[in-house]
PDB file of C-alpha atoms in Angstrom:
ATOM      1  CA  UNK A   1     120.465  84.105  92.621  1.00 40.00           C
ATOM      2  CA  UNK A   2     121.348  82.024  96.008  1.00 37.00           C
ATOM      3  CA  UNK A   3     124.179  83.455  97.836  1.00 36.00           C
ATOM      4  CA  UNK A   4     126.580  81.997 100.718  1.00 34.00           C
ATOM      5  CA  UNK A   5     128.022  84.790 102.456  1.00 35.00           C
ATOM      6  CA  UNK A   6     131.801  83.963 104.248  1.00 33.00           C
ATOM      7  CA  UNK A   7     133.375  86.375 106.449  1.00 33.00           C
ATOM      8  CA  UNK A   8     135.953  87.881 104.385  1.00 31.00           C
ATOM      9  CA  UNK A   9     133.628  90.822 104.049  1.00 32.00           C
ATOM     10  CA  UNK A  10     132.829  91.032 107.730  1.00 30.00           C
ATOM     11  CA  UNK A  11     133.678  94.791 109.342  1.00 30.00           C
ATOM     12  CA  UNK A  12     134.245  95.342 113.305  1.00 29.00           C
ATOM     13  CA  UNK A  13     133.062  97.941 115.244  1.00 30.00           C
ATOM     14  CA  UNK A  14     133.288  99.309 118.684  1.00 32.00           C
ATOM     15  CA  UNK A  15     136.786  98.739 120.337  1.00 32.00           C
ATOM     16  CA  UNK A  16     137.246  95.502 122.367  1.00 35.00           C
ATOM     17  CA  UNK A  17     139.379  95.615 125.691  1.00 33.00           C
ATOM     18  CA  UNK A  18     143.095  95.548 125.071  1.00 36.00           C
ATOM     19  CA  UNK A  19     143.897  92.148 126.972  1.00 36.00           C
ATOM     20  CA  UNK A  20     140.243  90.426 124.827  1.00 37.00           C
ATOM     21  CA  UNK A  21     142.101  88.066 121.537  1.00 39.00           C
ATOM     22  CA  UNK A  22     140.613  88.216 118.789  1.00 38.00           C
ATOM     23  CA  UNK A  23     138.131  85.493 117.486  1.00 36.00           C
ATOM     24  CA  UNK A  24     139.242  83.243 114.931  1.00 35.00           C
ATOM     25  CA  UNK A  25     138.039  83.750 111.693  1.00 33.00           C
ATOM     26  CA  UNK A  26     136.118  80.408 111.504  1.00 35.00           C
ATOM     27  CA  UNK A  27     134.221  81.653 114.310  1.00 37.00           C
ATOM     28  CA  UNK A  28     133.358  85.191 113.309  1.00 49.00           C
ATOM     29  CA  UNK A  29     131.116  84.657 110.637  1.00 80.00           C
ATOM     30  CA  UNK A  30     127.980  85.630 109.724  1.00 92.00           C
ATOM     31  CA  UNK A  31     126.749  82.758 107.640  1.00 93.00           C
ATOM     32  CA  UNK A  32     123.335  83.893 104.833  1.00 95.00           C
ATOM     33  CA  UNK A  33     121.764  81.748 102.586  1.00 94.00           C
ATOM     34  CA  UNK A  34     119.150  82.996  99.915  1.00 94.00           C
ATOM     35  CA  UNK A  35     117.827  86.320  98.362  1.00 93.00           C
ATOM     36  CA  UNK A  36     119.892  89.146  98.853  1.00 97.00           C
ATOM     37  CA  UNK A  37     117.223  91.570  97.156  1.00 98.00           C
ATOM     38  CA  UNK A  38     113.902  93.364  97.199  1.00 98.00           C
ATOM     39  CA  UNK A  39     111.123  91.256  98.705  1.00 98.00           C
ATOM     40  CA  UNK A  40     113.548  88.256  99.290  1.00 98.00           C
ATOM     41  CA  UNK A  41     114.623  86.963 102.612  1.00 98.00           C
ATOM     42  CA  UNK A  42     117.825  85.070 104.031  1.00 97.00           C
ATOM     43  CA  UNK A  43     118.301  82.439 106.443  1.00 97.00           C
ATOM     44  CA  UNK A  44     121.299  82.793 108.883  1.00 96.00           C
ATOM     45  CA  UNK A  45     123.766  81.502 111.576  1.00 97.00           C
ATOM     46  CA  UNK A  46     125.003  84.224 113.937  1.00 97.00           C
ATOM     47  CA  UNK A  47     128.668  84.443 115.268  1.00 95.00           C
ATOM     48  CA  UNK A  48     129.112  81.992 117.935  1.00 93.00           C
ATOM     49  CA  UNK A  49     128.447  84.339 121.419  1.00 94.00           C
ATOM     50  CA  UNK A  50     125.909  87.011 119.877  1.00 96.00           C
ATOM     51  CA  UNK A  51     123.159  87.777 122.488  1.00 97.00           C
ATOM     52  CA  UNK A  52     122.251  90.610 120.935  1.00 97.00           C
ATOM     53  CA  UNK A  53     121.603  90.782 116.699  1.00 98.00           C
ATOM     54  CA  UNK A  54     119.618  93.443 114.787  1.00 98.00           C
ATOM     55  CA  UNK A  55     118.829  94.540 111.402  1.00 98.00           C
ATOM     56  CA  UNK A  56     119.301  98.061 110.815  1.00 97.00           C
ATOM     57  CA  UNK A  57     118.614  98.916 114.667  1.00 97.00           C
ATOM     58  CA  UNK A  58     115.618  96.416 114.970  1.00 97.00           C
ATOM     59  CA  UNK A  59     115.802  93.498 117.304  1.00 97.00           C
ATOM     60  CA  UNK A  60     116.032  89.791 115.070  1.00 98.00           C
ATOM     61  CA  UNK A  61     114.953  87.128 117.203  1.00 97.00           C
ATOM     62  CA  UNK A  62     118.160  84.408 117.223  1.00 97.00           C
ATOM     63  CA  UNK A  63     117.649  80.287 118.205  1.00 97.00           C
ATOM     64  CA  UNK A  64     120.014  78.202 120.543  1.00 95.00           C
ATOM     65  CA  UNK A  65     121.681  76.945 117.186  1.00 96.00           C
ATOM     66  CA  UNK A  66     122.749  80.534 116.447  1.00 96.00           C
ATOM     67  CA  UNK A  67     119.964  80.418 113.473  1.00 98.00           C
ATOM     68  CA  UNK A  68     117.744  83.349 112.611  1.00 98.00           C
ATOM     69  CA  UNK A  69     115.486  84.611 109.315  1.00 98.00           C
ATOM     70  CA  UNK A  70     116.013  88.436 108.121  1.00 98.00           C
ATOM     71  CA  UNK A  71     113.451  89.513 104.720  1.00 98.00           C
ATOM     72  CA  UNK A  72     113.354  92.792 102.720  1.00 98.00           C
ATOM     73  CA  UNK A  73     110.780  95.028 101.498  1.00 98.00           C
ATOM     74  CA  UNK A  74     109.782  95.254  97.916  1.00 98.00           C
ATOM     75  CA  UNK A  75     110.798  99.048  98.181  1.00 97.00           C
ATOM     76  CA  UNK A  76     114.095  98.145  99.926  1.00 98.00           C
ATOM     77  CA  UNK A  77     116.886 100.313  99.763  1.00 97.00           C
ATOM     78  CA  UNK A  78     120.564  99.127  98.807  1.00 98.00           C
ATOM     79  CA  UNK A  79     121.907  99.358 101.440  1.00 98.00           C
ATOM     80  CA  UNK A  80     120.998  97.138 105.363  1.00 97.00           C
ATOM     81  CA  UNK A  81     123.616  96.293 108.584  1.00 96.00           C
ATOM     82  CA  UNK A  82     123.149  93.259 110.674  1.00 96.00           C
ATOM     83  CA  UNK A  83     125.060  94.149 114.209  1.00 96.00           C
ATOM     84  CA  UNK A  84     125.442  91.205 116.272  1.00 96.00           C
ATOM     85  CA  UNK A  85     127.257  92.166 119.794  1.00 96.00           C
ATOM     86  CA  UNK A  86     128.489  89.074 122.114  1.00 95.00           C
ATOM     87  CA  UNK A  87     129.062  88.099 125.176  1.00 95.00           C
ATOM     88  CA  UNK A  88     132.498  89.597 125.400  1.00 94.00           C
ATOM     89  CA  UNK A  89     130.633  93.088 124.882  1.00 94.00           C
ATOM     90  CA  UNK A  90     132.323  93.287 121.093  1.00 92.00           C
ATOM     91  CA  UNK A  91     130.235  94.231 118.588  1.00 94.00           C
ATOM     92  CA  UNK A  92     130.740  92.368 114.637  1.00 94.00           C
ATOM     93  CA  UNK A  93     128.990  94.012 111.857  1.00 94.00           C
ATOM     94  CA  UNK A  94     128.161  93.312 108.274  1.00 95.00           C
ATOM     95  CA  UNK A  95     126.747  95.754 105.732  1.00 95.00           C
ATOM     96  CA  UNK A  96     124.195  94.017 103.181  1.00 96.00           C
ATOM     97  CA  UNK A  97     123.671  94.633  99.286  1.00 97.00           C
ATOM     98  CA  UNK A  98     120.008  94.687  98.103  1.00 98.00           C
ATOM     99  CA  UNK A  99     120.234  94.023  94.768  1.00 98.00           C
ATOM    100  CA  UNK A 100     117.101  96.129  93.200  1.00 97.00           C
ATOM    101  CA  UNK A 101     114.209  94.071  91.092  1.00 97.00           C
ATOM    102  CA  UNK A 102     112.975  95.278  87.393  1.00 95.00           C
ATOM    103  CA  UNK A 103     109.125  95.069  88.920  1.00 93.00           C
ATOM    104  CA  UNK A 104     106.445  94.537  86.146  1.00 92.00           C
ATOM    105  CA  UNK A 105     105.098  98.105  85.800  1.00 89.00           C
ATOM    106  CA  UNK A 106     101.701  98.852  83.174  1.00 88.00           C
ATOM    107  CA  UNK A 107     101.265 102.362  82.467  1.00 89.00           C
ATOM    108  CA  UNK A 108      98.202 104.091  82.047  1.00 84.00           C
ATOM    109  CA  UNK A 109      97.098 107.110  80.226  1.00 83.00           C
ATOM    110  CA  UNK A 110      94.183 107.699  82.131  1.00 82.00           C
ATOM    111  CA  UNK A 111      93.881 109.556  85.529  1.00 83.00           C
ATOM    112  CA  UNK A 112      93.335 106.863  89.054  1.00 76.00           C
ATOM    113  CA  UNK A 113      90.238 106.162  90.412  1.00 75.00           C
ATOM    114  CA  UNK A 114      89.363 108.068  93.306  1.00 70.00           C
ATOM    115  CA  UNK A 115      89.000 105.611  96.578  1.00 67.00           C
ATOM    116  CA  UNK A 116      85.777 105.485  98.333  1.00 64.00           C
ATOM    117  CA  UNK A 117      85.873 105.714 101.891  1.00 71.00           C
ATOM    118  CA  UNK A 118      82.854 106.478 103.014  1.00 81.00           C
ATOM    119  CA  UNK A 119      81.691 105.644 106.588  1.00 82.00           C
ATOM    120  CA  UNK A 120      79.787 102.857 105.838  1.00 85.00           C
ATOM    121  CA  UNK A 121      82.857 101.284 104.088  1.00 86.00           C
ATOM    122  CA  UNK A 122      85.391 102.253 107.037  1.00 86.00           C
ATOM    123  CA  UNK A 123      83.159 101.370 109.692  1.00 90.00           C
ATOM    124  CA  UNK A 124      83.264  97.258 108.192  1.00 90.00           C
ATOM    125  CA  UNK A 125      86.690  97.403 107.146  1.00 93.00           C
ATOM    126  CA  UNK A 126      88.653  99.135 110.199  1.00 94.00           C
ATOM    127  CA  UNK A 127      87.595  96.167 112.339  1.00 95.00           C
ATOM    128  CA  UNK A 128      88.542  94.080 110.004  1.00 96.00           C
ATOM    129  CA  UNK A 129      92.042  95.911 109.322  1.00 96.00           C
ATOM    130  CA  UNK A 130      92.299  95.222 113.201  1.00 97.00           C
ATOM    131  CA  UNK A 131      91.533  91.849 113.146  1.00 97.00           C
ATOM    132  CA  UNK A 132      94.463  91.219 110.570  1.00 97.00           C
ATOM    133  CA  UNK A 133      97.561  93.781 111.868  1.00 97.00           C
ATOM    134  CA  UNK A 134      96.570  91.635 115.878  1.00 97.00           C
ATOM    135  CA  UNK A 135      96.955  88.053 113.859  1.00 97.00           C
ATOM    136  CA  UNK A 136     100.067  89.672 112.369  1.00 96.00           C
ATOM    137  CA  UNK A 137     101.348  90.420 116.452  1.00 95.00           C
ATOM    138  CA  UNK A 138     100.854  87.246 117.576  1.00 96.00           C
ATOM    139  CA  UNK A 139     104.109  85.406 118.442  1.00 94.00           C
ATOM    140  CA  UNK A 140     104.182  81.631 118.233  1.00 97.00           C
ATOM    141  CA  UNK A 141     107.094  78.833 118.541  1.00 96.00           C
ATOM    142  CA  UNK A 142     106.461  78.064 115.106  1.00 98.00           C
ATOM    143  CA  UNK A 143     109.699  76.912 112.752  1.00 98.00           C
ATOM    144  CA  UNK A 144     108.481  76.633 109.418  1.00 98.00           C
ATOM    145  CA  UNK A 145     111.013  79.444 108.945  1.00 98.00           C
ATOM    146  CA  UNK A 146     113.465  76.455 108.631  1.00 98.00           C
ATOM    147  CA  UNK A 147     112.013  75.301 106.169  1.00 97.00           C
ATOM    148  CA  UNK A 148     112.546  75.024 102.121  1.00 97.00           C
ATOM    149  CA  UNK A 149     108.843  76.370 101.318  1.00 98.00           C
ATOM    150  CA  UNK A 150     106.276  74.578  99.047  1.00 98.00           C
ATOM    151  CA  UNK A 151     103.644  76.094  96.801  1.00 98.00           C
ATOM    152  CA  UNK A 152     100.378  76.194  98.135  1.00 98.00           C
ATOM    153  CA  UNK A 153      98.975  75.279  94.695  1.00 97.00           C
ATOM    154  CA  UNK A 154     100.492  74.449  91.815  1.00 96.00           C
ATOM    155  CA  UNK A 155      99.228  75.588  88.644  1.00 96.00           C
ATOM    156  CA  UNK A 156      99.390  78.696  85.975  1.00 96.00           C
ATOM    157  CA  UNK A 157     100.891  82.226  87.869  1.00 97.00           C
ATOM    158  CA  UNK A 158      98.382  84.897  86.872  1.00 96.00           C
ATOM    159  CA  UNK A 159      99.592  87.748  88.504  1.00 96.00           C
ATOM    160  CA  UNK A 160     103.407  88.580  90.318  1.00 97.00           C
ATOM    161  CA  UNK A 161     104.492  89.983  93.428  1.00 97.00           C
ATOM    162  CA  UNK A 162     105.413  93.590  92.651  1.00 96.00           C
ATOM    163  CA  UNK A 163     103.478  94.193  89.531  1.00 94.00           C
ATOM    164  CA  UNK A 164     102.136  97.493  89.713  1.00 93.00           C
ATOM    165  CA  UNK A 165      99.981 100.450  86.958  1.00 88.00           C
ATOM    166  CA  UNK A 166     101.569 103.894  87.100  1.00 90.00           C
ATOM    167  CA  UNK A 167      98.329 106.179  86.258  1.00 88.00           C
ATOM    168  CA  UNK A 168      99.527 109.258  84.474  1.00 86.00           C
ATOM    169  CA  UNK A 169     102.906 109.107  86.327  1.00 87.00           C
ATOM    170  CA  UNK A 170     100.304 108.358  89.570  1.00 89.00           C
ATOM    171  CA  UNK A 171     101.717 104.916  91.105  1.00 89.00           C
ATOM    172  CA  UNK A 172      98.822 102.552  92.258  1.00 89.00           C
ATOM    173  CA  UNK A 173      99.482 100.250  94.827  1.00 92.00           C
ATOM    174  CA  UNK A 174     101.262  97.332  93.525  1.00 94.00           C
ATOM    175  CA  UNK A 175     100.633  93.804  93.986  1.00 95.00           C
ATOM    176  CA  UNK A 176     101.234  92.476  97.229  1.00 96.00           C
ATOM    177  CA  UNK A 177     101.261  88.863  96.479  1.00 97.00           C
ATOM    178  CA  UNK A 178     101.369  85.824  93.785  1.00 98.00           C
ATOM    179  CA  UNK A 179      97.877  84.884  92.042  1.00 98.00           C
ATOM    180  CA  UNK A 180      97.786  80.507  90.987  1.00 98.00           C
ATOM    181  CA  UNK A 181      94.828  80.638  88.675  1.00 97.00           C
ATOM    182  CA  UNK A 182      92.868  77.582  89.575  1.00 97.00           C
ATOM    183  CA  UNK A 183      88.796  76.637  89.882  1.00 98.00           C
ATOM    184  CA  UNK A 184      86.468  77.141  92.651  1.00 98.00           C
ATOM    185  CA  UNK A 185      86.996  74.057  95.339  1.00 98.00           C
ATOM    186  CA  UNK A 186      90.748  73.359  93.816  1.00 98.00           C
ATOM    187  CA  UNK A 187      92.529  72.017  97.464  1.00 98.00           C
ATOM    188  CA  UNK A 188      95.291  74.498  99.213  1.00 98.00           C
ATOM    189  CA  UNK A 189      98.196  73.505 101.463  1.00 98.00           C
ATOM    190  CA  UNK A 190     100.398  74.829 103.765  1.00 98.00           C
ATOM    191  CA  UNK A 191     103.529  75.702 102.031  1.00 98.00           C
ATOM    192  CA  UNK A 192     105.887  75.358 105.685  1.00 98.00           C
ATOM    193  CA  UNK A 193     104.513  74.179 109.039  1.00 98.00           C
ATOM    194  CA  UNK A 194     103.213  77.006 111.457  1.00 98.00           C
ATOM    195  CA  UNK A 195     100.399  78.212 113.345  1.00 98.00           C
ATOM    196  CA  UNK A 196      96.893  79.441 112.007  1.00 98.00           C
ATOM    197  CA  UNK A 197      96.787  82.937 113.763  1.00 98.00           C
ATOM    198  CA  UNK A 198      93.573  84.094 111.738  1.00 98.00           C
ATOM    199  CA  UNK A 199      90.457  82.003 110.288  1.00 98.00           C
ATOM    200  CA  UNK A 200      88.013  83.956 108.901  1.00 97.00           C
ATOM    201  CA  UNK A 201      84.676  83.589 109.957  1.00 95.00           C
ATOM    202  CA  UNK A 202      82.959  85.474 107.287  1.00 96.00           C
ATOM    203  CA  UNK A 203      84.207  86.741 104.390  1.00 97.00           C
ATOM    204  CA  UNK A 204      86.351  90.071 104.642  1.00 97.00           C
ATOM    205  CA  UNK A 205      85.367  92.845 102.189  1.00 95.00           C
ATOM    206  CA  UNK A 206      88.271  92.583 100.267  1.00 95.00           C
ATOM    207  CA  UNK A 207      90.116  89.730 101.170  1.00 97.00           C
ATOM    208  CA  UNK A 208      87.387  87.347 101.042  1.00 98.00           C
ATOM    209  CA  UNK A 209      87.406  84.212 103.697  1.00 98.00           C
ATOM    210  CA  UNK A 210      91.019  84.998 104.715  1.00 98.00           C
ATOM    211  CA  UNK A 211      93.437  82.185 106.257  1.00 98.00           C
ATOM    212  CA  UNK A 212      96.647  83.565 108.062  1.00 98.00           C
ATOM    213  CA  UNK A 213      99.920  81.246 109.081  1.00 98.00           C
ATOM    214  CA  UNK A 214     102.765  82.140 111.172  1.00 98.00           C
ATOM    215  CA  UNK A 215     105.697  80.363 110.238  1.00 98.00           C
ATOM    216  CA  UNK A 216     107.725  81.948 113.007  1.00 98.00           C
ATOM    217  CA  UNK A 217     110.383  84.606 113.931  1.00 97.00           C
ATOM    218  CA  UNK A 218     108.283  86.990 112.006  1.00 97.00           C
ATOM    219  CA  UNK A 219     107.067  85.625 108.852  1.00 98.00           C
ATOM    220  CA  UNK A 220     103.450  84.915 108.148  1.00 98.00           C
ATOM    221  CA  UNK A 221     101.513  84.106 104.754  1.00 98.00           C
ATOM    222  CA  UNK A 222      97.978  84.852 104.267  1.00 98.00           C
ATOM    223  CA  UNK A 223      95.967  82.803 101.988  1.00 98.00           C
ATOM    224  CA  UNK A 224      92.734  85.372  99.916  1.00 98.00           C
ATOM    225  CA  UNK A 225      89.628  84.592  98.495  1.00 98.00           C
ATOM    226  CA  UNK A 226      89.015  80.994  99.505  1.00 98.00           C
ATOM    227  CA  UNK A 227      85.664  79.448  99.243  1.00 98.00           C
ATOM    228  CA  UNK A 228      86.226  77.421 102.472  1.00 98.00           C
ATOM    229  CA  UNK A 229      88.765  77.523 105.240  1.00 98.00           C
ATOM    230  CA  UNK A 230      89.699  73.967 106.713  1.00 98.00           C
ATOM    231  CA  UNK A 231      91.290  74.713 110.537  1.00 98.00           C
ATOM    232  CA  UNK A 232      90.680  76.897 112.615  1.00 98.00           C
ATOM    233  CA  UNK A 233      92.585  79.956 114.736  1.00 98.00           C
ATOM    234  CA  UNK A 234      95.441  77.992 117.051  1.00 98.00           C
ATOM    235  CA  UNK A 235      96.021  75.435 114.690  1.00 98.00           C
ATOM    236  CA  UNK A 236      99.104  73.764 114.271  1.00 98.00           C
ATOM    237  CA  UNK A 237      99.341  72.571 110.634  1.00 98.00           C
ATOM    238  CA  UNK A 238     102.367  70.487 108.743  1.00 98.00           C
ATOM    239  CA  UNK A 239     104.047  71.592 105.392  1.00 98.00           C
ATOM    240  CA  UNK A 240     101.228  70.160 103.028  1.00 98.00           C
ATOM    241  CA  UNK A 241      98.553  69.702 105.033  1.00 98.00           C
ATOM    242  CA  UNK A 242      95.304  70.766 103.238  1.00 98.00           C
ATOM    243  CA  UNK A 243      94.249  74.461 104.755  1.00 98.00           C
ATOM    244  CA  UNK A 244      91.527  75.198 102.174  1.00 98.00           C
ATOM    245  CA  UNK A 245      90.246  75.628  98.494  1.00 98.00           C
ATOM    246  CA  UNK A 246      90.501  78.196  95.944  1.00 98.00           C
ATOM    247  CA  UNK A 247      87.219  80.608  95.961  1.00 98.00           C
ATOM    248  CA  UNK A 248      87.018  83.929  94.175  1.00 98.00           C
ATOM    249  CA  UNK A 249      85.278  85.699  97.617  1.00 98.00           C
ATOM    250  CA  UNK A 250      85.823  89.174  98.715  1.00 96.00           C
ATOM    251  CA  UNK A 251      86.874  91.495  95.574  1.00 94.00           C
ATOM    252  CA  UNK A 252      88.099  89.097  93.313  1.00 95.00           C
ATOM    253  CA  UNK A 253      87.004  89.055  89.206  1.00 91.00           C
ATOM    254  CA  UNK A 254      87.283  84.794  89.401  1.00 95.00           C
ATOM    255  CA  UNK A 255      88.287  82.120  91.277  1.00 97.00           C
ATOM    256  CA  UNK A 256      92.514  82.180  92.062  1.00 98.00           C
ATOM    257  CA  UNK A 257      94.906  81.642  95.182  1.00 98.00           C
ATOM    258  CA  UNK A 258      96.145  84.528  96.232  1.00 98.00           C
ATOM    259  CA  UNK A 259      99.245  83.937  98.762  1.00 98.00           C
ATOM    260  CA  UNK A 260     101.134  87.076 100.241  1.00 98.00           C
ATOM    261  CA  UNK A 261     104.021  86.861 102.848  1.00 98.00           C
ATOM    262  CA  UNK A 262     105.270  89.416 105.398  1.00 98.00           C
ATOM    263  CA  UNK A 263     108.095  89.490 107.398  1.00 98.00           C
ATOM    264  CA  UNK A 264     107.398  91.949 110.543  1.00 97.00           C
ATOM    265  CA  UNK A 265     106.423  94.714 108.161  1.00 96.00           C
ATOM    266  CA  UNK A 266     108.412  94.235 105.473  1.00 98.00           C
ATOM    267  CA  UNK A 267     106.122  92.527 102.210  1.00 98.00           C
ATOM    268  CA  UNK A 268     107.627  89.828 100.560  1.00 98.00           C
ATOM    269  CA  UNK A 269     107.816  87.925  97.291  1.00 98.00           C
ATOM    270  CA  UNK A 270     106.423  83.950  98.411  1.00 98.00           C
ATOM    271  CA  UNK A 271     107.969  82.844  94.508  1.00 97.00           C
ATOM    272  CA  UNK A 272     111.652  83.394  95.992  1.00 97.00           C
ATOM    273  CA  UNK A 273     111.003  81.385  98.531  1.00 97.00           C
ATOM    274  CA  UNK A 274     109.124  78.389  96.721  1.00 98.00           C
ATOM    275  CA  UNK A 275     111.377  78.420  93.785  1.00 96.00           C
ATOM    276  CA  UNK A 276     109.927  78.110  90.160  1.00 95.00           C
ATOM    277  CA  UNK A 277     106.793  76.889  89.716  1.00 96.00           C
ATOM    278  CA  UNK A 278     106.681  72.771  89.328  1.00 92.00           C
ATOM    279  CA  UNK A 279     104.613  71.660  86.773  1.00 79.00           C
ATOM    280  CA  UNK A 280     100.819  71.281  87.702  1.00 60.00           C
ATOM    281  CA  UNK A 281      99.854  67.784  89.739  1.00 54.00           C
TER     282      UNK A 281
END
């Protein structure tokens, strides 16, 4: 569901000086485009004059144009504030719905499998755990952000953002990304322009040979299991450039795509912001 958000709803805060007129409603709005809801993100235009916007407290990076990109969790609450304060000193606020998402959830009458973390295990993976939380720091002038994204593959969806197996009234970790079933060698492309900000070397333990993009102001994809990589760390690639090819490295029971976004920390679903699926080239 797309929504355009006007500024009928808008709310003011803080108390402006006495002799300050008020803006004009064609001025004060908060314009959002896109998916008000868990794991969905919206692209914005900031009131004319903000120097200063935030969701829920946390700084959101805004361009010249007054443009800026705010995402949501898949465990999102229902309830977020964007606070924009301008140059005048007033501060213009408006509270966000998250509309809450029927996630796919299998339950299991059997007890979870206890994790293994033995020292052997951590002392691979926590560099490796390092490796991907400093690519997900990095800051580039990337604005792919802009951009209407494009699958990365096309093909058959074999497993959804969100999906998750309840063990015994246990919750597992759910699925942080979309699976495109596809074979070994199968070409990948960037879905927006951006920045490679991590190119695997060798293959991660879990991820397999791991390919990370910054798109910009936040928002990253990372591209699992690939049986090559095609560029290289401080890249800049173009919206359907070829990155890579399907593989089934790392811990992975065939060969697939798997493509997972984040926004700062908040995981998000990469189908809401490709659309539906086109049929297969």
């Amino acid at each position: 569901m797309k929504f355009f958000l006007a500024a009928a709803a808008l709310a003011w805060t803080g108390a402006a000086a006495p002799s300050a007129p008020p803006l004009p409603t064609a001025a004060s709005d908060f314009r959002l485009s896109g998916e008000m809801t868990q794991g969905g993100a919206l692209r914005g235009t900031a009131p004319p004059g903000t120097v200063d916007l935030r969701l829920d407290g946390r700084p959101v990076p805004v361009e010249s144009d007054g443009r800026f990109l705010i995402a949501f969790d898949r465990d999102a609450g229902p309830q977020a504030r964007l606070t924009a304060r301008l140059a005048d000193g007033r501060v213009m606020e408006r509270p966000l719905t998250i509309a809450p998402r029927a996630w796919r959830l299998e339950r299991i009458n059997a007890p979870m499998r206890p994790t293994k973390s033995t020292e052997a295990f951590m002392a691979i993976r926590k560099p490796e755990l390092d490796r991907i939380a400093s690519a997900r720091a990095t800051i580039t002038d990337a604005q792919g952000w802009r951009q209407t994204f494009i699958w990365p593959r096309r093909g058959r969806i074999s497993g959804l953002f969100g999906a998750q197996r309840i063990y015994q009234g246990t919750p597992g970790a759910y699925h942080s990304g979309v699976d495109v079933a596809g074979a070994t060698g199968e070409p990948v492309v960037a879905p927006a322009d951006g920045v490679v900000i991590l190119a695997a070397d060798r293959p991660f333990t879990l991820e397999g040979n791991l390919l990370m993009i910054d798109h910009g102001h936040g928002l990253n994809s990372a591209f699992l299991h690939l049986s090559r990589i095609d560029v290289k760390a401080g890249d800049k690639v173009r919206q359907g450039q070829m990155i890579g090819a399907i593989g089934a490295t790392g811990r992975a029971t065939g060969p697939h795509l798997h493509w997972s976004m984040k926004w700062n920390d908040a995981r998000i679903d990469p189908l809401l912001l490709a659309g539906a699926m086109p049929s297969a080239e």
